[in-house]
GROMACS .gro file of C-alpha atoms in nm:
model
  191
    1UNK     CA    1  -0.497 -10.698   3.475
    2UNK     CA    2  -0.563 -10.979   3.683
    3UNK     CA    3  -0.913 -11.138   3.752
    4UNK     CA    4  -0.772 -11.059   4.183
    5UNK     CA    5  -0.800 -10.658   4.092
    6UNK     CA    6  -1.110 -10.667   3.976
    7UNK     CA    7  -1.279 -10.704   3.678
    8UNK     CA    8  -1.186 -10.395   3.363
    9UNK     CA    9  -1.429 -10.115   3.302
   10UNK     CA   10  -1.462 -10.264   2.917
   11UNK     CA   11  -1.576 -10.549   3.056
   12UNK     CA   12  -1.791 -10.482   3.349
   13UNK     CA   13  -2.109 -10.513   3.296
   14UNK     CA   14  -2.139 -10.464   3.665
   15UNK     CA   15  -1.957 -10.436   4.016
   16UNK     CA   16  -1.866 -10.838   4.182
   17UNK     CA   17  -2.080 -10.913   4.383
   18UNK     CA   18  -1.884 -10.846   4.688
   19UNK     CA   19  -1.815 -10.513   4.645
   20UNK     CA   20  -2.236 -10.465   4.688
   21UNK     CA   21  -2.291 -10.464   4.983
   22UNK     CA   22  -2.281 -10.104   5.079
   23UNK     CA   23  -2.562 -10.073   4.813
   24UNK     CA   24  -2.714 -10.436   4.930
   25UNK     CA   25  -2.822 -10.215   5.342
   26UNK     CA   26  -2.910  -9.911   5.142
   27UNK     CA   27  -3.058 -10.021   4.800
   28UNK     CA   28  -3.082  -9.781   4.513
   29UNK     CA   29  -3.501  -9.791   4.606
   30UNK     CA   30  -3.471  -9.534   4.919
   31UNK     CA   31  -3.191  -9.322   4.749
   32UNK     CA   32  -3.485  -9.032   4.771
   33UNK     CA   33  -3.558  -8.694   4.763
   34UNK     CA   34  -3.428  -8.774   5.145
   35UNK     CA   35  -3.090  -8.872   5.047
   36UNK     CA   36  -2.765  -8.730   5.228
   37UNK     CA   37  -2.709  -8.433   5.033
   38UNK     CA   38  -2.360  -8.480   4.931
   39UNK     CA   39  -2.546  -8.814   4.814
   40UNK     CA   40  -2.779  -8.584   4.649
   41UNK     CA   41  -2.531  -8.381   4.512
   42UNK     CA   42  -2.317  -8.676   4.348
   43UNK     CA   43  -2.641  -8.794   4.147
   44UNK     CA   44  -2.686  -8.451   4.030
   45UNK     CA   45  -2.412  -8.438   3.901
   46UNK     CA   46  -2.411  -8.812   3.726
   47UNK     CA   47  -2.729  -8.697   3.613
   48UNK     CA   48  -2.610  -8.355   3.433
   49UNK     CA   49  -2.318  -8.615   3.294
   50UNK     CA   50  -2.607  -8.866   3.203
   51UNK     CA   51  -2.755  -8.546   2.996
   52UNK     CA   52  -2.475  -8.401   2.884
   53UNK     CA   53  -2.383  -8.730   2.677
   54UNK     CA   54  -2.678  -8.770   2.510
   55UNK     CA   55  -2.729  -8.453   2.389
   56UNK     CA   56  -2.412  -8.475   2.280
   57UNK     CA   57  -2.539  -8.847   2.082
   58UNK     CA   58  -2.902  -8.656   1.971
   59UNK     CA   59  -2.625  -8.399   1.798
   60UNK     CA   60  -2.383  -8.670   1.680
   61UNK     CA   61  -2.725  -8.897   1.545
   62UNK     CA   62  -2.890  -8.517   1.431
   63UNK     CA   63  -2.514  -8.503   1.170
   64UNK     CA   64  -2.594  -8.912   1.077
   65UNK     CA   65  -2.883  -8.827   0.980
   66UNK     CA   66  -2.781  -8.466   0.803
   67UNK     CA   67  -3.100  -8.348   0.967
   68UNK     CA   68  -2.844  -8.038   1.115
   69UNK     CA   69  -2.536  -7.915   0.890
   70UNK     CA   70  -2.213  -7.950   0.950
   71UNK     CA   71  -2.188  -7.539   1.078
   72UNK     CA   72  -2.474  -7.585   1.341
   73UNK     CA   73  -2.351  -7.907   1.403
   74UNK     CA   74  -1.987  -7.789   1.532
   75UNK     CA   75  -2.215  -7.454   1.667
   76UNK     CA   76  -2.417  -7.672   1.912
   77UNK     CA   77  -2.181  -7.966   1.946
   78UNK     CA   78  -1.844  -7.774   2.037
   79UNK     CA   79  -1.909  -7.554   2.351
   80UNK     CA   80  -2.126  -7.896   2.450
   81UNK     CA   81  -1.773  -8.111   2.407
   82UNK     CA   82  -1.552  -7.809   2.620
   83UNK     CA   83  -1.850  -7.784   2.878
   84UNK     CA   84  -1.863  -8.187   2.923
   85UNK     CA   85  -1.477  -8.289   2.959
   86UNK     CA   86  -1.430  -7.975   3.139
   87UNK     CA   87  -1.618  -8.115   3.441
   88UNK     CA   88  -1.591  -8.472   3.378
   89UNK     CA   89  -1.227  -8.374   3.445
   90UNK     CA   90  -1.304  -8.142   3.709
   91UNK     CA   91  -1.491  -8.418   3.873
   92UNK     CA   92  -1.300  -8.730   3.855
   93UNK     CA   93  -1.034  -8.533   4.050
   94UNK     CA   94  -1.223  -8.469   4.308
   95UNK     CA   95  -1.358  -8.830   4.382
   96UNK     CA   96  -0.973  -9.007   4.304
   97UNK     CA   97  -0.776  -8.654   4.485
   98UNK     CA   98  -0.995  -8.625   4.853
   99UNK     CA   99  -1.363  -8.834   4.836
  100UNK     CA  100  -1.248  -9.159   4.754
  101UNK     CA  101  -0.900  -9.168   5.023
  102UNK     CA  102  -1.160  -8.980   5.251
  103UNK     CA  103  -1.394  -9.270   5.221
  104UNK     CA  104  -1.085  -9.556   5.270
  105UNK     CA  105  -1.056  -9.406   5.623
  106UNK     CA  106  -1.372  -9.433   5.641
  107UNK     CA  107  -1.524  -9.799   5.529
  108UNK     CA  108  -1.139  -9.976   5.490
  109UNK     CA  109  -1.341 -10.238   5.371
  110UNK     CA  110  -1.390 -10.059   5.053
  111UNK     CA  111  -1.068 -10.015   4.888
  112UNK     CA  112  -1.145 -10.278   4.620
  113UNK     CA  113  -1.406 -10.111   4.525
  114UNK     CA  114  -1.232  -9.718   4.558
  115UNK     CA  115  -0.937  -9.891   4.337
  116UNK     CA  116  -1.164  -9.999   4.044
  117UNK     CA  117  -1.315  -9.689   4.051
  118UNK     CA  118  -0.961  -9.558   4.029
  119UNK     CA  119  -0.916  -9.750   3.758
  120UNK     CA  120  -1.204  -9.665   3.536
  121UNK     CA  121  -1.136  -9.235   3.577
  122UNK     CA  122  -0.799  -9.408   3.422
  123UNK     CA  123  -0.970  -9.585   3.143
  124UNK     CA  124  -1.230  -9.285   3.118
  125UNK     CA  125  -0.970  -8.986   3.141
  126UNK     CA  126  -0.819  -9.221   2.804
  127UNK     CA  127  -1.122  -9.174   2.607
  128UNK     CA  128  -1.131  -8.849   2.742
  129UNK     CA  129  -0.811  -8.820   2.587
  130UNK     CA  130  -0.981  -8.914   2.186
  131UNK     CA  131  -1.308  -8.745   2.212
  132UNK     CA  132  -1.087  -8.367   2.225
  133UNK     CA  133  -0.884  -8.465   1.999
  134UNK     CA  134  -1.194  -8.563   1.743
  135UNK     CA  135  -1.343  -8.252   1.898
  136UNK     CA  136  -1.042  -8.066   1.792
  137UNK     CA  137  -0.927  -8.215   1.466
  138UNK     CA  138  -1.356  -8.093   1.386
  139UNK     CA  139  -1.315  -7.756   1.532
  140UNK     CA  140  -1.015  -7.720   1.310
  141UNK     CA  141  -1.140  -7.860   1.002
  142UNK     CA  142  -1.426  -7.589   1.039
  143UNK     CA  143  -1.229  -7.273   1.171
  144UNK     CA  144  -1.015  -7.358   0.824
  145UNK     CA  145  -1.280  -7.484   0.646
  146UNK     CA  146  -1.152  -7.802   0.526
  147UNK     CA  147  -1.289  -7.989   0.239
  148UNK     CA  148  -1.277  -8.339   0.493
  149UNK     CA  149  -1.517  -8.118   0.782
  150UNK     CA  150  -1.760  -8.355   0.746
  151UNK     CA  151  -1.527  -8.663   0.797
  152UNK     CA  152  -1.389  -8.489   1.095
  153UNK     CA  153  -1.785  -8.476   1.251
  154UNK     CA  154  -1.772  -8.835   1.155
  155UNK     CA  155  -1.488  -8.928   1.445
  156UNK     CA  156  -1.643  -8.708   1.679
  157UNK     CA  157  -1.946  -8.872   1.609
  158UNK     CA  158  -1.806  -9.251   1.589
  159UNK     CA  159  -1.598  -9.149   1.928
  160UNK     CA  160  -1.935  -9.038   2.106
  161UNK     CA  161  -2.102  -9.341   2.084
  162UNK     CA  162  -1.725  -9.531   2.197
  163UNK     CA  163  -1.672  -9.326   2.494
  164UNK     CA  164  -2.111  -9.319   2.662
  165UNK     CA  165  -2.119  -9.753   2.748
  166UNK     CA  166  -1.844  -9.767   2.975
  167UNK     CA  167  -1.891  -9.413   3.121
  168UNK     CA  168  -2.214  -9.502   3.199
  169UNK     CA  169  -2.144  -9.837   3.310
  170UNK     CA  170  -1.888  -9.650   3.496
  171UNK     CA  171  -2.172  -9.377   3.684
  172UNK     CA  172  -2.387  -9.698   3.787
  173UNK     CA  173  -2.105  -9.872   3.932
  174UNK     CA  174  -1.952  -9.580   4.140
  175UNK     CA  175  -2.263  -9.425   4.249
  176UNK     CA  176  -2.310  -9.841   4.360
  177UNK     CA  177  -2.061  -9.779   4.595
  178UNK     CA  178  -2.052  -9.381   4.703
  179UNK     CA  179  -2.460  -9.340   4.766
  180UNK     CA  180  -2.508  -9.542   4.967
  181UNK     CA  181  -2.120  -9.517   5.149
  182UNK     CA  182  -2.234  -9.153   5.220
  183UNK     CA  183  -2.573  -9.210   5.296
  184UNK     CA  184  -2.454  -9.467   5.599
  185UNK     CA  185  -2.140  -9.334   5.691
  186UNK     CA  186  -2.217  -8.925   5.591
  187UNK     CA  187  -2.013  -8.716   5.424
  188UNK     CA  188  -1.592  -8.840   5.453
  189UNK     CA  189  -1.442  -8.498   5.371
  190UNK     CA  190  -1.737  -8.385   5.659
  191UNK     CA  191  -1.433  -8.225   5.981
   0.00000   0.00000   0.00000
């Protein structure tokens, strides 16, 4: 990827300064309870993803510390993982398919930032696929009584570690574009 297209999710530590003009106009310290309802909902969704990811990481840590057994890990982690994958995939589809195109129309200058966020979605989807495969492997190992079920649990824990940093980076960066845009210009899907 060229620098003109922007930094990739894997090597980004924040948004390029030219994409922060909306956040500069409406900084995070103004994101209060009086926030536009769509922006508030967006933040609530992102908080849910962060909490869900942290919960799964905690479960994986309990497995690594051996404070939870394989069956208990399976009972807690697989339903959490399934809900997380479905929720995040659906959220990204709505953003990419509906919100981002409408935001481009409302604020054309932010199109490079929305393009960057769309590329993030592609990168995160690859991580989600790895997470799904690791989760499926663990589930099948437990369900089938496989002797290597612990190895599958370790692999799933490792994949959870890999996905956390880029996901959290993306959520922060997306908020820095989307929340101020909605707060300053309104819900782009409102008719």
